Short mmCIF file of C-alpha atoms and ligand atoms in Angstrom, two decimals:
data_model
loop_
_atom_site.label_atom_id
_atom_site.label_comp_id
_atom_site.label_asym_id
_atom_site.label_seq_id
_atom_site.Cartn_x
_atom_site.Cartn_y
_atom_site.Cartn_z
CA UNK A 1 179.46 -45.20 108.53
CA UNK A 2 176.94 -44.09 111.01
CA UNK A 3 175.33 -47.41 113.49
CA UNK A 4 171.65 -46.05 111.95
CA UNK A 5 172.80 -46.75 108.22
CA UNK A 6 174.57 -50.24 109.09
CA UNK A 7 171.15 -51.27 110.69
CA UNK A 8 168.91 -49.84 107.96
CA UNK A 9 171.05 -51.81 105.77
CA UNK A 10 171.19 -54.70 107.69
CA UNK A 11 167.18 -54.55 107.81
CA UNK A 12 166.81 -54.26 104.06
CA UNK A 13 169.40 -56.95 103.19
CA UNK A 14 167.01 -59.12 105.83
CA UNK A 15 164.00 -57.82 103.99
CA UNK A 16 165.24 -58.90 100.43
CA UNK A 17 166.49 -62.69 101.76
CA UNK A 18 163.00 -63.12 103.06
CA UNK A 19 161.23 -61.29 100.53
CA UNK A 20 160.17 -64.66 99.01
CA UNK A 21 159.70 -66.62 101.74
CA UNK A 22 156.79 -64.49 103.32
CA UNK A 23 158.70 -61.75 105.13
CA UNK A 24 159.37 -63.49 108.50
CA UNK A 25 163.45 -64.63 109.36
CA UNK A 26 163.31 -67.31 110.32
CA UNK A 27 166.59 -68.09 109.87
CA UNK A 28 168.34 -66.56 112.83
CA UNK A 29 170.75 -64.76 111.17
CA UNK A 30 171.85 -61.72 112.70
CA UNK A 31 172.69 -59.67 109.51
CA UNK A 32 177.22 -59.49 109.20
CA UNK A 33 178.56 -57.01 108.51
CA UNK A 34 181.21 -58.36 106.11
CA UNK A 35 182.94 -54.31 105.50
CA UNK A 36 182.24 -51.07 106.78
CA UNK A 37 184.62 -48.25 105.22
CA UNK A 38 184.37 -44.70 104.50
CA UNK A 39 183.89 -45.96 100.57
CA UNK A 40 181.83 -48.78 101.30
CA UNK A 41 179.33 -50.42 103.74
CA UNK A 42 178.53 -54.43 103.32
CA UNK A 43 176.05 -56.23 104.86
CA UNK A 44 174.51 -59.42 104.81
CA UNK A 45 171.67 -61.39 105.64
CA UNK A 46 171.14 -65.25 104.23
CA UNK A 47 171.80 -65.12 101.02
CA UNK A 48 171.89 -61.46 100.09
CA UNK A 49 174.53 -58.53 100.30
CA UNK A 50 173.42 -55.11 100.85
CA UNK A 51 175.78 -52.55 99.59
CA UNK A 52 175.96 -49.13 100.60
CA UNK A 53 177.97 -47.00 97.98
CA UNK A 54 180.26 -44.26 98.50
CA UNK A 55 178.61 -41.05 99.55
CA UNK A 56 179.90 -39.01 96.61
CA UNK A 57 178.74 -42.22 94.07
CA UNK A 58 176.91 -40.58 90.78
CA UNK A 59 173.57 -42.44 90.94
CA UNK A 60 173.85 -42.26 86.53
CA UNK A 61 176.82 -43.85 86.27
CA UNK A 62 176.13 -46.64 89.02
CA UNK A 63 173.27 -47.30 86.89
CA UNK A 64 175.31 -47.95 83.99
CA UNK A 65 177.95 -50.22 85.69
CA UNK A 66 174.64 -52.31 87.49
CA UNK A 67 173.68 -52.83 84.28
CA UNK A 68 176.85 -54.33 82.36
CA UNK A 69 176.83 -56.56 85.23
CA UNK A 70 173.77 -57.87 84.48
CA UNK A 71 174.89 -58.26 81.24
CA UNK A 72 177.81 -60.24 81.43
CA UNK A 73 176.76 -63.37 83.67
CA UNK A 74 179.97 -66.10 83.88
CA UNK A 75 182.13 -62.60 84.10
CA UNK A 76 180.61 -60.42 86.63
CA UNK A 77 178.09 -61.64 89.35
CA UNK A 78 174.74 -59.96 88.64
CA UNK A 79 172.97 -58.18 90.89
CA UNK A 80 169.67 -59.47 92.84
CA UNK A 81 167.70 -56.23 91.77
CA UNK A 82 168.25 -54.33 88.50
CA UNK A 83 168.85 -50.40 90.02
CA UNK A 84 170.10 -48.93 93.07
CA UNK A 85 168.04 -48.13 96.49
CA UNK A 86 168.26 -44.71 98.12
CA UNK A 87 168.71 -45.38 102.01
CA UNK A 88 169.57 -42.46 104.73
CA UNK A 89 170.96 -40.62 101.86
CA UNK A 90 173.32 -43.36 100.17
CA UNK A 91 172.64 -45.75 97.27
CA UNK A 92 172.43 -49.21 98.24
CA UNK A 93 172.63 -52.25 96.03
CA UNK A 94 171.52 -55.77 96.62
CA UNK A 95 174.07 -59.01 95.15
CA UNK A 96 173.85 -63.10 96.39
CA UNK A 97 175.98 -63.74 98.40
CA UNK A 98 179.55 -65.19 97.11
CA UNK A 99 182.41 -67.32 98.85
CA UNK A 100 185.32 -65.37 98.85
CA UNK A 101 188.85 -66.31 98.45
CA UNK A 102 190.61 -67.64 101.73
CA UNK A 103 192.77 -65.09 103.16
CA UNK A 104 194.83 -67.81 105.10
CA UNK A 105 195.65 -70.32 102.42
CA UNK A 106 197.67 -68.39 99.98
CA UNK A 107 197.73 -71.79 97.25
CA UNK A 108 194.38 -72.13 97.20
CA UNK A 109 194.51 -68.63 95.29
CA UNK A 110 192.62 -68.59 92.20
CA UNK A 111 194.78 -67.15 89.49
CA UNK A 112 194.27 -68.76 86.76
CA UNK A 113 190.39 -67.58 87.48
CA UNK A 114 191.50 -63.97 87.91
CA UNK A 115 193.52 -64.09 84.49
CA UNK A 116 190.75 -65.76 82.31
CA UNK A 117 187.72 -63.53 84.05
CA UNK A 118 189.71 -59.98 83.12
CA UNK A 119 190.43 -61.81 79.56
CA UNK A 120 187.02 -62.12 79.38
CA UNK A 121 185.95 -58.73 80.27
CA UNK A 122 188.35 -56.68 78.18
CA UNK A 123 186.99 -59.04 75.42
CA UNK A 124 183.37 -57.79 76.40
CA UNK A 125 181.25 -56.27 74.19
CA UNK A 126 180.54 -52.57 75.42
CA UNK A 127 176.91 -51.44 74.90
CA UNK A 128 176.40 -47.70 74.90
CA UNK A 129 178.43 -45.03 76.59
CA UNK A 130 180.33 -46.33 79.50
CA UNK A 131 182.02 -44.39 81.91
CA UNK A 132 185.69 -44.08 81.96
CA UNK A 133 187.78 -46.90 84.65
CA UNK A 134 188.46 -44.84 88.02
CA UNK A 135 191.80 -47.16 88.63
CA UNK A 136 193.99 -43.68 88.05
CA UNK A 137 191.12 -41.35 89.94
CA UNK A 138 191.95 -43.75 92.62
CA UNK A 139 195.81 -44.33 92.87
CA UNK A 140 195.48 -39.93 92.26
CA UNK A 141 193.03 -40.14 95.42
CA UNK A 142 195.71 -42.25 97.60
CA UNK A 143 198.75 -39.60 96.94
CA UNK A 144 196.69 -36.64 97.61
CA UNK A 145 196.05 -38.49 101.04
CA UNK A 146 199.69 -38.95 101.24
CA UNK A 147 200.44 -35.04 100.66
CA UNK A 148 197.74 -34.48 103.30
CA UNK A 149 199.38 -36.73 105.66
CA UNK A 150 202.03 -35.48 108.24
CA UNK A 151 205.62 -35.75 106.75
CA UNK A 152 206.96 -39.07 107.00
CA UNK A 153 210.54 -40.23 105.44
CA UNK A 154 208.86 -42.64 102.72
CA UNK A 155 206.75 -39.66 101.40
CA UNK A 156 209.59 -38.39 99.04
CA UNK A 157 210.40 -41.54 96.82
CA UNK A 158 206.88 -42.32 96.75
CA UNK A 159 206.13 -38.73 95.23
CA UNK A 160 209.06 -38.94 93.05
CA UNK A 161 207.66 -41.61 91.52
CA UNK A 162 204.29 -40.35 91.08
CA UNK A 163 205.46 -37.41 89.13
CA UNK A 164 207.44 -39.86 86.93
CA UNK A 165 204.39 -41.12 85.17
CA UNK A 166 202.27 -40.25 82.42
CA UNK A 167 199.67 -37.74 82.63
CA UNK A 168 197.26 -40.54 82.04
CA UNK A 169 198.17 -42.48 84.88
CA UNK A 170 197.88 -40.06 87.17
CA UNK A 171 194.34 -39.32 86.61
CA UNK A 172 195.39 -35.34 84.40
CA UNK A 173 194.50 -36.96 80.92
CA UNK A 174 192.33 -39.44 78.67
CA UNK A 175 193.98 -43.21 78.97
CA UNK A 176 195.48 -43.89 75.48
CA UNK A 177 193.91 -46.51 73.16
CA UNK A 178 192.81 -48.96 72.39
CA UNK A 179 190.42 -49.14 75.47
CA UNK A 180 188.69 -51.86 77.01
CA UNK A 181 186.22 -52.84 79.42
CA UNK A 182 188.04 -52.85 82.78
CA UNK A 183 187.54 -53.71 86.23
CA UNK A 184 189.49 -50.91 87.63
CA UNK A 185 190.16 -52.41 91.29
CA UNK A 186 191.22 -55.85 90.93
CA UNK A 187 192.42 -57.60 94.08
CA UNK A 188 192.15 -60.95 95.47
CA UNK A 189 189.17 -59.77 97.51
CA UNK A 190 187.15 -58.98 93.91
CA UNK A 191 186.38 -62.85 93.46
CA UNK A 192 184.02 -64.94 95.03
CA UNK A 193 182.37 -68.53 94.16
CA UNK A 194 179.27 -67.83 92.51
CA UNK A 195 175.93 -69.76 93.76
CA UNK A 196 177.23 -72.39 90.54
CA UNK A 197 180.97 -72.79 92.12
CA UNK A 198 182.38 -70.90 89.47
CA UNK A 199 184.86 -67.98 89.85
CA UNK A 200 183.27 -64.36 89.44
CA UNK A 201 184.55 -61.06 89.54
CA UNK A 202 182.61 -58.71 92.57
CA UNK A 203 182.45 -54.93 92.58
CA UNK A 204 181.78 -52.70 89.74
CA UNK A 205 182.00 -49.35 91.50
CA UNK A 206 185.18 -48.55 89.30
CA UNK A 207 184.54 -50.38 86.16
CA UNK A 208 184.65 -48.60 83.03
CA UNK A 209 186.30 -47.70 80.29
CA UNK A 210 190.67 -47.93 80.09
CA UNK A 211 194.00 -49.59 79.55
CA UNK A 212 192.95 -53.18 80.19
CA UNK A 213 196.75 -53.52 81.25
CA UNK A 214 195.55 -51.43 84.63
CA UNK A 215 193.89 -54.54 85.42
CA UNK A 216 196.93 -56.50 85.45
CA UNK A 217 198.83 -53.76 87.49
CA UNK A 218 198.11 -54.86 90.81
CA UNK A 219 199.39 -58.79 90.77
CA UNK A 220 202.37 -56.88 88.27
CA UNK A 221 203.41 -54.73 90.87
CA UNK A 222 203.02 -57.27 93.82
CA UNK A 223 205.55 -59.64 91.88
CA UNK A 224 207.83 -56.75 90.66
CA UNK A 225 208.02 -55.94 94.78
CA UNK A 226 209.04 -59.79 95.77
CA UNK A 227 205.77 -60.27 97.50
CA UNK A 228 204.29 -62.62 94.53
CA UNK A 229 206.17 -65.66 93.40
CA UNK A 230 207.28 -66.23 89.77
CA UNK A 231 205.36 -69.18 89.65
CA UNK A 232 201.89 -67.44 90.69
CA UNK A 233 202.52 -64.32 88.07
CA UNK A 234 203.24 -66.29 85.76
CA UNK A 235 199.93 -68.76 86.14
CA UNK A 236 197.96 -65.61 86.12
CA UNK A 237 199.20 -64.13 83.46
CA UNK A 238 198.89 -67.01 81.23
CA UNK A 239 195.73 -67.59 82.30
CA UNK A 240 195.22 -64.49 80.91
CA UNK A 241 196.90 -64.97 77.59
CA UNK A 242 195.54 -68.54 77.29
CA UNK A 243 192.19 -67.30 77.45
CA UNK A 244 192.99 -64.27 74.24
CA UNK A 245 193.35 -60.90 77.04
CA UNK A 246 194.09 -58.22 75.29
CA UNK A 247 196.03 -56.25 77.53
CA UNK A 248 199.82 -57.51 76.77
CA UNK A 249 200.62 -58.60 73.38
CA UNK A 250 200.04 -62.38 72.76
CA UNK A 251 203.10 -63.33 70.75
CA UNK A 252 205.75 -60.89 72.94
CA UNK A 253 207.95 -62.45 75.18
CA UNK A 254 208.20 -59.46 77.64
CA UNK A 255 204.68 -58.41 79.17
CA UNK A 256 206.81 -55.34 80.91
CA UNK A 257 206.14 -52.90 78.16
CA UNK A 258 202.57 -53.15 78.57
CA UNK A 259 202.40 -53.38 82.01
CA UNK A 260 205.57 -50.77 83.09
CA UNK A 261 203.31 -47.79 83.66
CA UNK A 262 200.09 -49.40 85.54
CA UNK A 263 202.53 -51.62 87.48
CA UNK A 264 204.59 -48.45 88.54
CA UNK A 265 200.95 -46.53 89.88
CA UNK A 266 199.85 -49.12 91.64
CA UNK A 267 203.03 -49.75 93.32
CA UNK A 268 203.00 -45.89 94.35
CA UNK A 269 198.93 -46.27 95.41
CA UNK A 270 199.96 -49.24 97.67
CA UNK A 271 202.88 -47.46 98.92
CA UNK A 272 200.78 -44.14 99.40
CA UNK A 273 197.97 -45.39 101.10
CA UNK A 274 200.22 -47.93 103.69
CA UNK A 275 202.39 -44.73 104.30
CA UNK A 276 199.15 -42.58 105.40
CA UNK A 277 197.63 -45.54 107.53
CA UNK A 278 200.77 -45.98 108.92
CA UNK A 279 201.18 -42.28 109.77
CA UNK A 280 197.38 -42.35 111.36
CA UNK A 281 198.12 -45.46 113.20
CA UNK A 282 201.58 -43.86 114.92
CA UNK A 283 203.57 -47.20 113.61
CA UNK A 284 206.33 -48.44 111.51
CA UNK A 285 206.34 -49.37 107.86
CA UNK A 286 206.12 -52.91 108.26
CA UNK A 287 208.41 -55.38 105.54
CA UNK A 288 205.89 -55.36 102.86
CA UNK A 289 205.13 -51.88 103.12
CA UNK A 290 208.51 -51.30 102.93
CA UNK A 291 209.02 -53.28 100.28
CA UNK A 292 206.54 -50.98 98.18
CA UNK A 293 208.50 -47.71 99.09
CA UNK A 294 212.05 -49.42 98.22
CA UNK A 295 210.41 -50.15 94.88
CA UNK A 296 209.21 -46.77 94.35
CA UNK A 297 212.85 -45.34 94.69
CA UNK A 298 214.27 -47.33 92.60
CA UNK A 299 211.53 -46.20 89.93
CA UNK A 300 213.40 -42.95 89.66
CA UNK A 301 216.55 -44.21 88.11
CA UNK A 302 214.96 -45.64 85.52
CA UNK A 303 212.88 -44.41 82.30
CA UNK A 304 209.28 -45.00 81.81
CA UNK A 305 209.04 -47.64 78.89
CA UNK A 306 206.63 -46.73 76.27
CA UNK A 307 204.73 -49.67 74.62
CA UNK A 308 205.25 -48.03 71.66
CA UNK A 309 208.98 -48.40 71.53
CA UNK A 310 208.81 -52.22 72.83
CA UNK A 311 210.40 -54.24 70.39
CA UNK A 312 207.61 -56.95 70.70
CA UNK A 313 204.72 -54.59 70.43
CA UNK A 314 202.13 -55.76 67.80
CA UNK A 315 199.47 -53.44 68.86
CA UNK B 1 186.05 -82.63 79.40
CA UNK B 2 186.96 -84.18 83.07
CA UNK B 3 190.38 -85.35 84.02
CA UNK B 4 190.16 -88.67 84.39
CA UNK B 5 192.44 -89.16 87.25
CA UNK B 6 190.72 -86.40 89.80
CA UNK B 7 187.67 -85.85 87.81
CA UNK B 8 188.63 -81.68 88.10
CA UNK B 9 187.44 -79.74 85.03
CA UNK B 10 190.60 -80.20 82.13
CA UNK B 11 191.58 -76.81 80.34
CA UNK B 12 192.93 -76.98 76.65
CA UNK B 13 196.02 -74.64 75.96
CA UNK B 14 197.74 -74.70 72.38
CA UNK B 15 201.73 -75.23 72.52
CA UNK B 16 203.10 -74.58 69.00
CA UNK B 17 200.05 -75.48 67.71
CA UNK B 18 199.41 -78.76 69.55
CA UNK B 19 196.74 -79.12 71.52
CA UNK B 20 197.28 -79.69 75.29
CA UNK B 21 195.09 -80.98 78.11
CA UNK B 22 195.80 -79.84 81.05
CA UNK B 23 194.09 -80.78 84.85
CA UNK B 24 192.72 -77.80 86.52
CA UNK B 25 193.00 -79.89 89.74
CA UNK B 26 195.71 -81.81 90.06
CA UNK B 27 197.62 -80.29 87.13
CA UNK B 28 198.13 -83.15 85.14
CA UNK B 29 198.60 -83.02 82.01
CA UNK B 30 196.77 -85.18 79.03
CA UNK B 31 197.86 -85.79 75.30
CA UNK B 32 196.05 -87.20 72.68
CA UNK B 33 197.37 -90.20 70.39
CA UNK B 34 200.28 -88.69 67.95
CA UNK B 35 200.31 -85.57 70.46
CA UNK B 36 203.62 -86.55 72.24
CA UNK B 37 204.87 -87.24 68.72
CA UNK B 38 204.39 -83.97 67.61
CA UNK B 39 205.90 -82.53 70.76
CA UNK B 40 209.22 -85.01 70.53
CA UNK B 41 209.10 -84.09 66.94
CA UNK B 42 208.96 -80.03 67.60
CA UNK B 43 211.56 -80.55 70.08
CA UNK B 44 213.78 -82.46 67.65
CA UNK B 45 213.73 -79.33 65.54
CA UNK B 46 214.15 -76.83 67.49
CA UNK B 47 217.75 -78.75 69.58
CA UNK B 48 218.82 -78.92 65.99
CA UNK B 49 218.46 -75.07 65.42
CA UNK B 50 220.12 -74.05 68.44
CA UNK B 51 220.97 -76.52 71.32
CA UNK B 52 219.61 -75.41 74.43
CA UNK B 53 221.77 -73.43 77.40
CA UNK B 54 222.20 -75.84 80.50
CA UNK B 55 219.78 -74.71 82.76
CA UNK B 56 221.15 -71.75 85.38
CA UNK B 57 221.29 -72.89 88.77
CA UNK B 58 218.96 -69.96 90.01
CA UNK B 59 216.35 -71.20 88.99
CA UNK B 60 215.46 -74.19 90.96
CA UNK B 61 212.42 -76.53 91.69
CA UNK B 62 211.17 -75.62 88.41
CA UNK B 63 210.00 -71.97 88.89
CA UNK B 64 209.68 -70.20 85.93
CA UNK B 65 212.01 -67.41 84.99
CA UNK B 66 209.39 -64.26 84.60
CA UNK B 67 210.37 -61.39 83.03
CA UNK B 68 210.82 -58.30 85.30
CA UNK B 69 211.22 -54.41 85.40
CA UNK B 70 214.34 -52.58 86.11
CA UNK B 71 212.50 -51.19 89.11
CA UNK B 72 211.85 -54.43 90.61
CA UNK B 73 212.58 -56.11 93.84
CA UNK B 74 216.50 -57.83 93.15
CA UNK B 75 214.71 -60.93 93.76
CA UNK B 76 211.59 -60.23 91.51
CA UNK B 77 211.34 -62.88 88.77
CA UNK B 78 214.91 -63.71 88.62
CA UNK B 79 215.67 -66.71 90.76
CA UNK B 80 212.41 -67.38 93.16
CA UNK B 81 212.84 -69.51 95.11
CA UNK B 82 209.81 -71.44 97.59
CA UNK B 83 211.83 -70.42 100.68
CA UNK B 84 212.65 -66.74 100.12
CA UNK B 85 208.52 -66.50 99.21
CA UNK B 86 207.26 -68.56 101.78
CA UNK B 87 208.28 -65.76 104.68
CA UNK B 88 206.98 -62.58 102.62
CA UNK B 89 204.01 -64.40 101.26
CA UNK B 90 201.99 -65.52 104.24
CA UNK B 91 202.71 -62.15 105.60
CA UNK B 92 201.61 -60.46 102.57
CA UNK B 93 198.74 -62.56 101.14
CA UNK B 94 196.34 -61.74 103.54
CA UNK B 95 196.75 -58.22 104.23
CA UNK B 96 198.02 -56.64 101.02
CA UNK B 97 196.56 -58.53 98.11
CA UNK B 98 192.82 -58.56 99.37
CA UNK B 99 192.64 -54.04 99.37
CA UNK B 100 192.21 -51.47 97.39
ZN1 ZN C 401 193.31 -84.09 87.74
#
């Protein structure tokens, strides 16, 4: 983003802290900027985050999303103003400012948060027409960067295994039921400490309508590559059944039917998107990101398992 | 409900239909009176169905034995172990499981 936008937002987040405390800072914060992507700009001042949206963001269906998080306080944090703000062409959004999880102390993790929150939401109540999840529009998004990369040797397995899933997952057809309400990009970055202490899920630019399993993908296919202990899948995902989450049968054993297909796309979106940086950066894979690509080649040799043939499946 | 030991919130979870308090801080775990009755009792029952398999030695310190898909890392969910994690993890943690 542009250094114009970043201090435009900067000046409204600074404009919205103060707004009731007579206009003046007066507390001598400079405005951080806590992200600044080509998806997303972040900005904040005191106590409140200033959002700028993706350029190509539908203003309608923002609206929408803005307002189940309203909606669903204890789930999602709410935001500080009900709609969206047009600023230097991009739709900005205003949120209080949350602690994040700590990058650095890998048990201090909250998973047992992150299972019960998604419970919660794919138990939510939808109201009115809500757009469909973007978690396939986005691991679709991250192989068409990897096509328009320069060849690199981890390309092929990674596409292999791409055009071994569902047309579903890959973004070319309507998820299969039943659907929930779904965060659509859940990582460990998605949670921060509301202004109450409690654990609350951030970002709602892909929430929407889908397999709530999608939401368990991403810790799925972290543990499926080695780089997530048993121990901390396994608190997650009982978190997750503990707290009634629809997305894996409750009574089943094996969460794997459930989970196979999401698990695999995410693994290939990871995998894409660390091959293209990679490539832009002029670098090696490093062991992780290798450990995504080895995982994608072995997803080749084996069939796709359909929930439907799982011999645990109650759904 | 507070756990009286480290005064962390206490979460309930349902184990063959007994309740179970367990510590979201220090992981303790609480039973009411006749709860650890019901669990021997359970227990009872199901050695005399089927005796249990002695526990493989792969799976050490406890770590659970997650199910895992074909595709997965050799590793993945079959014998963990704190050591083998501890090198990917902090690498990992950070970096990967924080992005899109
Ligand atoms: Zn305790």
């Amino acid at each position: 983003m542009t250094v114009p936008v970043l201090a435009a937002l900067a000046d409204s987040a600074r404009a919205v802290a103060h707004r009731r405390s007579g206009g003046a800072c007066v507390c001598g914060d400079g405005g951080a900027v806590l992200a600044d992507r080509a998806d997303a700009s972040v900005v904040r001042h005191g106590d409140v985050v200033a959002k700028a949206h993706a350029p190509d963001t539908d203003p309608a269906e923002l609206a929408v999303r803005l307002d189940v998080a309203a909606r669903l306080p204890g789930v999602l944090l709410a935001p500080s103003a009900p709609g969206a703000t047009r600023l230097h062409g991009r739709l900005v959004t205003f949120w209080p400012h949350g602690t994040p999880v700590d990058r650095d102390d890998p048990d201090s993790a909250p998973w047992e948060a992150a299972g019960a929150l998604l419970a919660r939401l794919h138990a939510a109540p939808v109201p009115g027409t809500i757009p469909p999840m973007r978690g396939p529009a986005k691991a679709a998004r991250a192989v068409a960067r990897l096509r328009a990369a320069e060849p690199h040797p981890a390309a092929p397995p990674v596409l292999r295994a791409w055009a071994g899933l569902p047309p579903w997952a890959r973004d070319e057809a309507a998820a299969p039921g039943p659907l929930a309400l779904c965060h659509g990009d859940l990582h460990l970055g998605q949670l921060v400490r509301g202004p109450d202490g409690h654990w609350l899920l951030i970002d709602v630019d892909d929430l929407g309508m889908g397999d709530p399993a999608w939401d368990l993908a991403r810790p799925a296919a972290w543990f499926a590559c080695g780089l997530l202990s048993p121990r901390e899948w396994t608190r997650f995902l009982d978190a997750y059944r503990d707290a009634g989450g629809p997305a894996v049968p409750a009574g089943a054993a094996d969460p794997w039917p459930a989970l196979d297909v999401p698990a695999r796309a995410l693994t290939v979106q990871t995998a894409a998107l660390a091959i293209s940086k990679a490539v832009a950066g002029r670098r090696a894979l490093d062991e992780v990101e290798q450990a995504l690509v080895d995982a994608c080649a072995r997803m080749s040799g084996v069939d796709v398992r359909p929930p439907e043939l799982a011999p645990d499946a109650t759904k | 409900m507070q756990c009286p030991k480290c005064h962390a919130p206490m979460h309930t979870y349902n184990r063959n239909g007994v309740q179970i308090e367990q510590c979201s801080g220090c992981r303790g775990i609480f039973l009411d009176y006749g709860e650890l009755e019901s669990l021997t009792r359970l227990e009872a029952q199901w050695g005399q169905q089927a005796p249990p398999p002695p526990a493989p030695p792969t799976a050490p310190q406890g770590y659970p034995a997650a199910p895992a898909p074909a595709w997965g890392a050799p590793h993945g969910g079959h014998h963990g172990h704190g050591d083998h994690y501890g090198h990917k993890r902090h690498k990992s943690f950070g970096h990967m499981l924080f992005s899109s």
